[in-house]
Coordinates of C-alpha atoms in Angstrom, one line a residue:
X1 CA 150.4 89.5 13.2
X2 CA 148.4 91.4 15.8
X3 CA 150.5 94.5 15.5
X4 CA 150.4 94.2 11.7
X5 CA 146.6 94.1 11.8
X6 CA 146.4 97.1 14.0
X7 CA 148.8 99.0 11.8
X8 CA 146.6 98.2 8.7
X9 CA 143.5 99.4 10.5
X10 CA 145.2 102.7 11.4
X11 CA 146.4 103.3 7.9
X12 CA 142.9 102.4 6.5
X13 CA 141.3 104.8 9.0
X14 CA 143.7 107.5 7.9
X15 CA 142.8 106.7 4.3
X16 CA 139.2 107.1 5.0
X17 CA 139.7 110.4 6.7
X18 CA 141.9 111.5 3.8
X19 CA 139.6 110.4 1.0
X20 CA 139.1 113.4 -1.3
X21 CA 135.5 114.1 -2.0
X22 CA 135.6 116.6 -4.9
X23 CA 132.8 119.0 -5.5
X24 CA 132.7 120.4 -9.0
X25 CA 130.2 121.9 -11.6
X26 CA 129.3 119.6 -14.5
X27 CA 130.1 121.2 -17.9
X28 CA 131.3 124.3 -16.0
X29 CA 127.9 126.0 -16.2
X30 CA 126.6 128.3 -13.5
X31 CA 123.5 127.0 -11.6
X32 CA 123.6 123.4 -12.8
X33 CA 123.3 120.6 -10.3
X34 CA 126.5 119.8 -8.6
X35 CA 127.9 116.2 -8.5
X36 CA 130.1 114.7 -5.8
X37 CA 133.1 112.6 -6.7
X38 CA 135.5 110.3 -4.8
X39 CA 139.1 109.6 -5.8
X40 CA 140.0 106.0 -6.4
X41 CA 142.3 105.1 -3.5
X42 CA 145.2 102.6 -3.2
X43 CA 146.5 101.5 0.2
X44 CA 145.7 99.3 3.2
X45 CA 142.2 97.9 3.4
X46 CA 140.5 95.8 6.0
X47 CA 137.3 93.9 5.2
X48 CA 135.4 93.5 8.5
X49 CA 131.9 93.0 10.0
X50 CA 130.9 94.6 13.3
X51 CA 128.4 93.1 15.7
X52 CA 127.3 93.9 19.2
X53 CA 127.0 91.4 22.0
X54 CA 128.1 90.7 25.6
X55 CA 130.9 89.0 27.4
X56 CA 130.4 85.6 29.0
X57 CA 132.7 82.9 30.3
X58 CA 134.0 80.6 27.5
X59 CA 132.6 77.7 29.4
X60 CA 130.1 77.8 32.2
X61 CA 128.0 75.5 34.3
X62 CA 124.3 76.1 35.1
X63 CA 123.2 74.9 38.5
X64 CA 119.5 73.9 38.6
X65 CA 117.1 73.0 41.3
X66 CA 116.9 69.2 41.3
X67 CA 114.4 68.9 44.1
X68 CA 111.1 67.6 42.9
X69 CA 108.0 69.7 43.0
X70 CA 108.1 73.2 44.4
X71 CA 110.3 74.4 47.3
X72 CA 111.6 77.6 48.7
X73 CA 115.0 79.1 49.2
X74 CA 116.3 79.2 52.8
X75 CA 119.7 80.7 52.2
X76 CA 121.3 82.2 49.1
X77 CA 124.8 83.3 48.2
X78 CA 125.0 87.0 47.1
X79 CA 125.2 87.6 43.4
X80 CA 128.7 88.6 42.2
X81 CA 130.5 86.9 45.1
X82 CA 133.6 85.0 44.3
X83 CA 133.2 81.5 45.8
X84 CA 135.5 78.6 46.3
X85 CA 134.9 75.0 45.3
X86 CA 132.5 73.2 47.7
X87 CA 131.1 76.4 49.1
X88 CA 127.3 76.3 49.7
X89 CA 125.5 78.5 47.2
X90 CA 121.8 77.7 47.8
X91 CA 120.0 75.9 50.6
X92 CA 116.5 74.8 49.8
X93 CA 113.7 73.9 52.3
X94 CA 113.1 70.1 52.4
X95 CA 111.7 69.7 55.9
X96 CA 108.7 67.8 54.5
X97 CA 111.1 65.3 52.8
X98 CA 113.0 64.8 56.1
X99 CA 109.7 63.6 57.7
X100 CA 109.0 61.5 54.6
X101 CA 112.5 60.0 55.0
X102 CA 111.8 58.9 58.6
X103 CA 108.5 57.3 57.6
X104 CA 110.2 55.6 54.6
X105 CA 113.0 54.2 56.8
X106 CA 110.4 52.3 58.9
X107 CA 108.8 50.9 55.7
X108 CA 112.3 50.0 54.4
X109 CA 113.1 48.1 57.7
X110 CA 109.8 46.2 57.5
X111 CA 110.6 45.2 53.9
X112 CA 114.0 44.1 55.0
X113 CA 112.5 42.0 57.8
X114 CA 110.0 40.4 55.4
X115 CA 112.9 39.6 53.0
X116 CA 114.9 37.8 55.8
X117 CA 111.8 35.8 56.7
X118 CA 111.3 34.8 53.0
X119 CA 114.9 33.7 52.8
X120 CA 114.6 31.5 55.9
X121 CA 111.3 30.1 54.6
X122 CA 113.0 29.2 51.4
X123 CA 115.9 27.4 53.2
X124 CA 113.4 25.5 55.3
X125 CA 111.3 24.6 52.3
X126 CA 114.3 23.4 50.4
X127 CA 115.3 21.3 53.4
X128 CA 111.8 19.9 53.9
X129 CA 111.4 19.2 50.2
X130 CA 114.7 17.4 50.0
X131 CA 113.7 15.3 53.0
X132 CA 110.3 14.4 51.5
X133 CA 111.8 13.4 48.2
X134 CA 114.5 11.4 49.9
X135 CA 111.9 9.5 52.0
X136 CA 109.7 8.9 48.9
X137 CA 112.7 7.6 46.9
X138 CA 113.6 5.3 49.8
X139 CA 110.1 3.9 50.0
X140 CA 110.1 3.4 46.2
X141 CA 113.4 1.6 46.3
X142 CA 112.1 -0.6 49.2
X143 CA 109.1 -1.5 47.2
X144 CA 111.2 -2.5 44.3
X145 CA 113.4 -4.6 46.6
X146 CA 110.4 -6.3 48.1
X147 CA 109.2 -7.2 44.6
X148 CA 112.6 -8.6 43.7
X149 CA 112.8 -10.4 47.0
X150 CA 109.4 -12.0 46.5
X151 CA 110.0 -12.9 42.8
X152 CA 113.5 -14.2 43.3
X153 CA 113.5 -15.2 47.0
X154 CA 110.3 -15.7 49.0
X155 CA 108.2 -17.3 46.2
X156 CA 110.8 -19.7 44.9
X157 CA 111.6 -20.7 48.5
X158 CA 107.9 -21.4 49.3
X159 CA 107.5 -23.2 46.1
X160 CA 110.4 -25.5 46.7
X161 CA 109.3 -26.1 50.3
X162 CA 105.8 -26.9 49.3
X163 CA 106.9 -29.2 46.5
X164 CA 109.2 -30.9 49.0
X165 CA 106.4 -31.3 51.5
X166 CA 104.2 -32.8 48.8
X167 CA 107.0 -35.3 47.9
X168 CA 107.4 -36.3 51.5
X169 CA 103.7 -36.7 51.9
X170 CA 103.5 -38.8 48.8
X171 CA 106.4 -41.0 50.2
X172 CA 104.6 -41.2 53.5
X173 CA 101.4 -42.4 51.8
X174 CA 103.4 -45.1 50.0
X175 CA 105.1 -46.2 53.2
X176 CA 101.9 -46.2 55.1
X177 CA 100.1 -48.2 52.4
X178 CA 102.9 -50.8 52.3
X179 CA 102.8 -51.2 56.1
X180 CA 99.0 -51.6 56.0
X181 CA 99.2 -54.2 53.3
X182 CA 101.8 -56.1 55.3
X183 CA 99.7 -55.8 58.4
X184 CA 96.7 -57.3 56.7
X185 CA 98.8 -60.4 55.9
X186 CA 100.0 -60.6 59.4
X187 CA 96.5 -60.3 60.8
X188 CA 95.3 -63.0 58.5
X189 CA 97.9 -65.4 60.1
X190 CA 97.0 -64.1 63.6
X191 CA 100.4 -62.4 64.1
X192 CA 98.9 -59.1 65.0
X193 CA 95.7 -58.0 66.6
X194 CA 92.8 -56.3 64.8
X195 CA 93.5 -53.1 66.7
X196 CA 97.0 -53.0 65.3
X197 CA 95.6 -53.5 61.8
X198 CA 93.1 -50.7 62.3
X199 CA 96.0 -48.5 63.5
X200 CA 98.0 -49.1 60.4
X201 CA 95.0 -48.5 58.2
X202 CA 94.4 -45.2 60.0
X203 CA 98.0 -44.2 59.4
X204 CA 97.6 -44.9 55.7
X205 CA 94.4 -43.0 55.5
X206 CA 95.9 -40.1 57.4
X207 CA 99.0 -39.9 55.2
X208 CA 96.7 -39.8 52.2
X209 CA 94.8 -36.9 53.6
X210 CA 98.2 -35.1 54.3
X211 CA 99.2 -35.8 50.7
X212 CA 96.0 -34.3 49.3
X213 CA 96.4 -31.3 51.6
X214 CA 100.0 -30.7 50.5
X215 CA 98.9 -31.1 46.9
X216 CA 96.1 -28.5 47.3
X217 CA 98.5 -26.1 49.1
X218 CA 100.9 -26.3 46.2
X219 CA 98.1 -25.7 43.8
X220 CA 96.9 -22.7 45.8
X221 CA 100.4 -21.3 45.9
X222 CA 101.0 -21.6 42.2
X223 CA 97.4 -20.6 41.1
X224 CA 96.2 -18.0 43.5
X225 CA 98.7 -16.9 46.3
X226 CA 101.6 -16.3 43.9
X227 CA 99.5 -14.2 41.5
X228 CA 98.0 -12.2 44.4
X229 CA 101.3 -11.6 46.1
X230 CA 103.1 -10.7 42.8
X231 CA 100.3 -8.2 41.9
X232 CA 100.5 -6.7 45.4
X233 CA 104.2 -6.2 45.2
X234 CA 104.1 -4.8 41.7
X235 CA 101.3 -2.5 42.7
X236 CA 103.4 -1.3 45.7
X237 CA 106.2 -0.5 43.3
X238 CA 103.9 1.4 41.0
X239 CA 102.2 3.3 43.8
X240 CA 105.5 4.2 45.5
X241 CA 106.8 5.4 42.1
X242 CA 103.8 7.6 41.6
X243 CA 104.0 8.8 45.2
X244 CA 107.7 9.7 44.5
X245 CA 106.7 11.7 41.4
X246 CA 104.0 13.5 43.3
X247 CA 106.4 14.3 46.1
X248 CA 109.0 15.6 43.7
X249 CA 106.4 17.9 42.0
X250 CA 105.0 19.1 45.4
X251 CA 108.5 19.7 46.6
X252 CA 109.4 21.6 43.4
X253 CA 106.2 23.6 43.5
X254 CA 106.7 24.4 47.2
X255 CA 110.3 25.5 46.5
X256 CA 109.2 27.5 43.5
X257 CA 106.5 29.2 45.5
X258 CA 109.0 30.0 48.3
X259 CA 111.5 31.4 45.7
X260 CA 108.7 33.5 44.1
X261 CA 107.8 34.8 47.5
X262 CA 111.5 35.6 48.1
X263 CA 111.8 37.4 44.7
X264 CA 108.6 39.4 45.5
X265 CA 110.1 40.4 48.9
X266 CA 113.5 41.3 47.2
X267 CA 111.6 43.4 44.6
X268 CA 109.7 45.1 47.4
X269 CA 112.8 45.7 49.4
X270 CA 114.6 47.2 46.3
X271 CA 111.6 49.4 45.6
X272 CA 111.6 50.7 49.1
X273 CA 115.4 51.1 49.1
X274 CA 115.2 53.0 45.9
X275 CA 112.5 55.2 47.3
X276 CA 114.5 55.8 50.5
X277 CA 117.7 56.5 48.4
X278 CA 115.7 58.9 46.2
X279 CA 114.3 60.8 49.2
X280 CA 117.8 60.9 50.7
X281 CA 119.2 62.1 47.4
X282 CA 116.6 64.8 47.2
X283 CA 117.5 66.0 50.7
X284 CA 121.2 66.0 49.6
X285 CA 120.3 68.0 46.5
X286 CA 118.7 70.7 48.6
X287 CA 122.2 71.8 49.4
X288 CA 123.7 73.2 46.2
X289 CA 127.5 73.6 46.3
X290 CA 129.9 75.2 43.9
X291 CA 131.5 72.5 41.7
X292 CA 134.5 74.9 41.3
X293 CA 135.5 78.4 42.2
X294 CA 134.1 81.4 40.3
X295 CA 131.9 84.4 40.3
X296 CA 128.2 83.8 41.1
X297 CA 125.6 85.0 38.6
X298 CA 121.9 84.5 39.1
X299 CA 120.3 82.7 36.1
X300 CA 117.2 84.9 36.5
X301 CA 119.3 88.0 36.1
X302 CA 120.7 86.7 32.8
X303 CA 117.1 86.1 31.6
X304 CA 115.9 89.6 32.5
X305 CA 113.8 88.4 35.4
X306 CA 113.6 89.4 39.0
X307 CA 116.8 88.3 40.9
X308 CA 116.6 85.3 43.2
X309 CA 116.0 86.1 46.9
X310 CA 115.7 84.1 50.1
X311 CA 112.1 82.8 50.7
X312 CA 111.4 82.7 47.0
X313 CA 109.6 79.6 45.7
X314 CA 111.4 77.7 43.0
X315 CA 110.4 74.7 40.9
X316 CA 112.1 71.6 39.7
X317 CA 114.7 72.0 36.9
X318 CA 114.6 75.8 37.4
X319 CA 118.0 77.4 36.6
X320 CA 119.4 79.1 39.7
X321 CA 123.1 79.8 39.6
X322 CA 125.6 80.2 36.7
X323 CA 129.4 79.6 37.4
X324 CA 132.3 79.8 34.9
X325 CA 134.2 76.6 34.4
X326 CA 137.2 78.1 32.6
X327 CA 139.5 81.1 33.0
X328 CA 139.0 82.3 29.4
X329 CA 136.1 84.5 28.3
X330 CA 134.1 84.7 25.1
X331 CA 131.9 87.3 23.4
X332 CA 128.4 86.2 22.4
X333 CA 127.2 87.9 19.2
X334 CA 124.7 87.3 16.5
X335 CA 125.6 87.3 12.8
X336 CA 123.1 88.2 10.1
X337 CA 122.5 85.5 7.5
X338 CA 123.8 87.9 4.8
X339 CA 127.3 87.8 6.3
X340 CA 127.5 84.0 6.9
X341 CA 129.0 83.4 3.4
X342 CA 132.1 85.4 4.3
X343 CA 132.5 84.4 7.9
X344 CA 133.9 81.1 9.3
X345 CA 135.4 79.7 12.5
X346 CA 139.0 80.6 13.2
X347 CA 138.7 84.2 11.8
X348 CA 140.4 86.9 14.0
X349 CA 138.2 89.3 15.9
X350 CA 138.9 92.6 17.7
X351 CA 136.7 93.1 20.8
X352 CA 136.0 96.4 22.6
X353 CA 134.0 96.7 25.7
X354 CA 132.0 99.7 26.8
X355 CA 133.4 99.4 30.3
X356 CA 137.0 99.3 29.0
X357 CA 137.1 101.9 26.2
X358 CA 140.9 102.0 25.9
X359 CA 141.4 98.2 25.8
X360 CA 141.2 96.1 22.6
X361 CA 141.1 92.3 23.1
X362 CA 142.1 89.8 20.4
X363 CA 140.0 86.7 19.8
X364 CA 138.9 84.1 17.2
X365 CA 135.5 82.8 16.2
X366 CA 135.2 79.4 17.9
X367 CA 131.6 78.5 17.0
X368 CA 128.8 79.5 14.7
X369 CA 125.3 78.0 15.4
X370 CA 123.9 75.9 12.6
X371 CA 120.4 77.4 13.2
X372 CA 119.2 81.0 13.7
X373 CA 118.3 82.4 17.1
X374 CA 114.7 81.3 17.7
X375 CA 114.0 84.0 20.2
X376 CA 115.0 86.8 17.8
X377 CA 113.2 85.0 14.9
X378 CA 110.0 84.8 17.0
X379 CA 110.2 88.6 17.7
X380 CA 110.9 89.3 14.0
X381 CA 110.3 86.4 11.5
X382 CA 112.2 88.3 8.8
X383 CA 115.3 88.6 11.0
X384 CA 117.6 85.6 10.9
X385 CA 120.7 85.9 13.0
X386 CA 123.0 83.0 14.0
X387 CA 124.4 82.9 17.5
X388 CA 128.2 83.0 17.3
X389 CA 130.9 82.7 20.0
X390 CA 134.2 84.5 20.0
X391 CA 136.9 83.1 22.2
X392 CA 139.0 85.7 24.1
X393 CA 142.0 84.0 25.7
X394 CA 143.6 87.2 27.2
X395 CA 140.7 88.7 29.1
X396 CA 141.4 87.2 32.6
X397 CA 141.4 89.9 35.3
X398 CA 139.8 92.6 33.2
X399 CA 136.6 91.2 31.6
X400 CA 133.5 90.5 33.6
X401 CA 130.5 88.4 32.9
X402 CA 127.7 90.4 31.2
X403 CA 129.8 93.3 29.9
X404 CA 128.5 94.9 26.7
X405 CA 131.0 94.6 23.8
X406 CA 131.5 95.3 20.1
X407 CA 133.2 92.6 18.0
X408 CA 135.0 93.5 14.8
X409 CA 135.4 90.3 12.6
X410 CA 138.4 90.6 10.3
X411 CA 137.4 88.8 7.1
X412 CA 140.2 90.0 4.8
X413 CA 143.1 92.5 5.2
X414 CA 145.3 93.9 2.4
X415 CA 148.4 95.9 2.7
X416 CA 147.8 97.4 -0.8
X417 CA 144.4 97.4 -2.4
X418 CA 142.4 99.6 -4.8
X419 CA 139.0 100.7 -3.4
X420 CA 136.2 103.2 -3.6
X421 CA 133.2 104.0 -1.4
X422 CA 130.5 101.4 -1.7
X423 CA 127.9 103.9 -3.0
X424 CA 130.0 104.5 -6.1
X425 CA 129.4 101.0 -7.5
X426 CA 126.1 100.0 -9.2
X427 CA 125.1 96.5 -10.0
X428 CA 123.2 95.9 -13.2
X429 CA 122.1 92.3 -14.2
X430 CA 124.9 90.8 -12.1
X431 CA 127.6 93.2 -13.4
X432 CA 129.3 96.1 -11.5
X433 CA 129.7 99.6 -12.9
X434 CA 131.1 103.0 -11.8
X435 CA 130.8 106.4 -13.4
X436 CA 134.3 107.9 -14.0
X437 CA 134.6 111.6 -14.3
X438 CA 135.6 112.9 -17.8
X439 CA 135.8 116.3 -19.3
X440 CA 132.9 115.7 -21.6
X441 CA 130.7 114.0 -19.0
X442 CA 130.8 110.9 -16.7
X443 CA 131.8 107.7 -18.4
X444 CA 130.1 104.4 -17.3
X445 CA 132.8 101.8 -16.8
X446 CA 132.5 98.1 -15.9
X447 CA 134.6 97.0 -12.9
X448 CA 135.4 93.8 -11.1
X449 CA 134.8 94.0 -7.4
X450 CA 135.9 92.1 -4.3
X451 CA 134.7 92.2 -0.8
X452 CA 133.4 95.3 1.0
X453 CA 133.3 96.4 4.6
X454 CA 130.0 98.4 4.4
X455 CA 132.1 101.6 3.7
X456 CA 134.5 100.7 1.0
X457 CA 134.6 98.0 -1.7
X458 CA 137.7 96.6 -3.2
X459 CA 138.2 97.1 -7.0
X460 CA 140.1 94.3 -8.7
X461 CA 140.0 95.8 -12.2
X462 CA 138.4 98.6 -14.3
X463 CA 139.7 101.8 -12.7
X464 CA 143.1 103.0 -11.5
X465 CA 144.2 105.0 -8.4
X466 CA 143.7 108.7 -8.9
X467 CA 140.6 108.5 -11.1
X468 CA 137.5 110.1 -9.8
X469 CA 134.2 108.2 -9.6
X470 CA 130.7 109.6 -9.0
X471 CA 129.3 109.3 -5.4
X472 CA 125.8 109.7 -6.9
X473 CA 125.6 107.4 -10.0
X474 CA 122.6 107.8 -12.2
X475 CA 120.4 104.9 -11.0
X476 CA 117.5 105.9 -13.1
X477 CA 119.1 107.0 -16.3
X478 CA 121.8 105.9 -18.8
X479 CA 121.6 102.3 -17.6
X480 CA 120.1 99.4 -19.4
X481 CA 119.0 96.2 -17.7
X482 CA 117.0 95.1 -14.6
X483 CA 117.9 94.5 -11.0
X484 CA 119.8 97.8 -10.6
X485 CA 121.1 98.6 -7.1
X486 CA 124.3 99.9 -5.4
X487 CA 126.7 97.8 -3.4
X488 CA 125.6 99.9 -0.3
X489 CA 122.0 98.8 -0.8
X490 CA 123.0 95.2 -1.0

């Protein structure tokens, strides 16, 4: 296909050189204006568009300064040098950041120490809180047990004992009274002395007093002592329960506070660690190494600025070095918006470089930008050109980054086509016309046209090879309609 295209181009070139431009006198009269004619040709025809651009790697990586603020270049690899992967390209001055790193390391260690203290404080607080809650729970359980013991143990026992004591006292009163009554009878018959009678009477009176005392004690137990003791034990249970709740809340609050303090210390430690890592990362980024092998190009040179040099101050995100990331090259060109309708990706392209005049490289259109070049548009608002990339797979070893080139885009190519020079065709109201030479004068004839290559336009119908058409059609006469222009003017 490549050889066939070249052959077609050569034949087309020969046809161009061999095109017969005939000079004759109209109507054969001496002194009349002469008209130029071109013969309708038939043969190979290539429809192409030529654009100028420059050679660049098909893929490249731009290395930027990632050190914050402004810094200066200490060492710099020479432009154009072929470097290997991992080789140092640029060394930036970060001496101030090294001092900052030392200071930050101290801050980081202090934050780490505070974090450890907070962790230990949390463990201690959790242990203390658990102990306090456990003790409060124990006291609460003891209070409930004391209440249960009193209600179901101590009080019933005291009540039974007191009632038993009262019954015994009552029985003693009865026995003492009976003995006294019997003693009175014995005294009346002089069987006992008066002293013995008085002793039995005293025993009876004493037993009555003991009975009354036991009765009052039982009444006090049931009416006052029991109520007081029951209220006391119930109050103890309630107070211990409330104390348990307070202890639980205090313990939970203390643990939460210790946890909050720990989180604050963790956050502070992470912040200081991130700051330390950031400074360390910035120091590491001061040494810019080649991510892969390739030829070094200064980004400033590509932008038309003064080349980089050691000691120069650079700023953050500034582009420094450009390295190719692929072995293939590409041509960067701009296509005028008028040609976009006939150009698409995948079309073949012939590339010639000023530095290699005897070499022709084959390529294909790999990418057409969706928007026009803003820089060119800013310089000339009426100029809209779309950046286009042409992939050149066979340029390794010969092409160099930044070479000037001319790209010939092959839109169509025909082994056999009828064509005339573009200036022969005139468009009137959307129709195409040529003026064919006749003995009685030029004849206007409607033709159907195809694509053109800025020199020749393909004729699909209307004329045949060998006919002669005017190279200077009468634009201002013998034509009706508006919007009259030649194909060349379009």
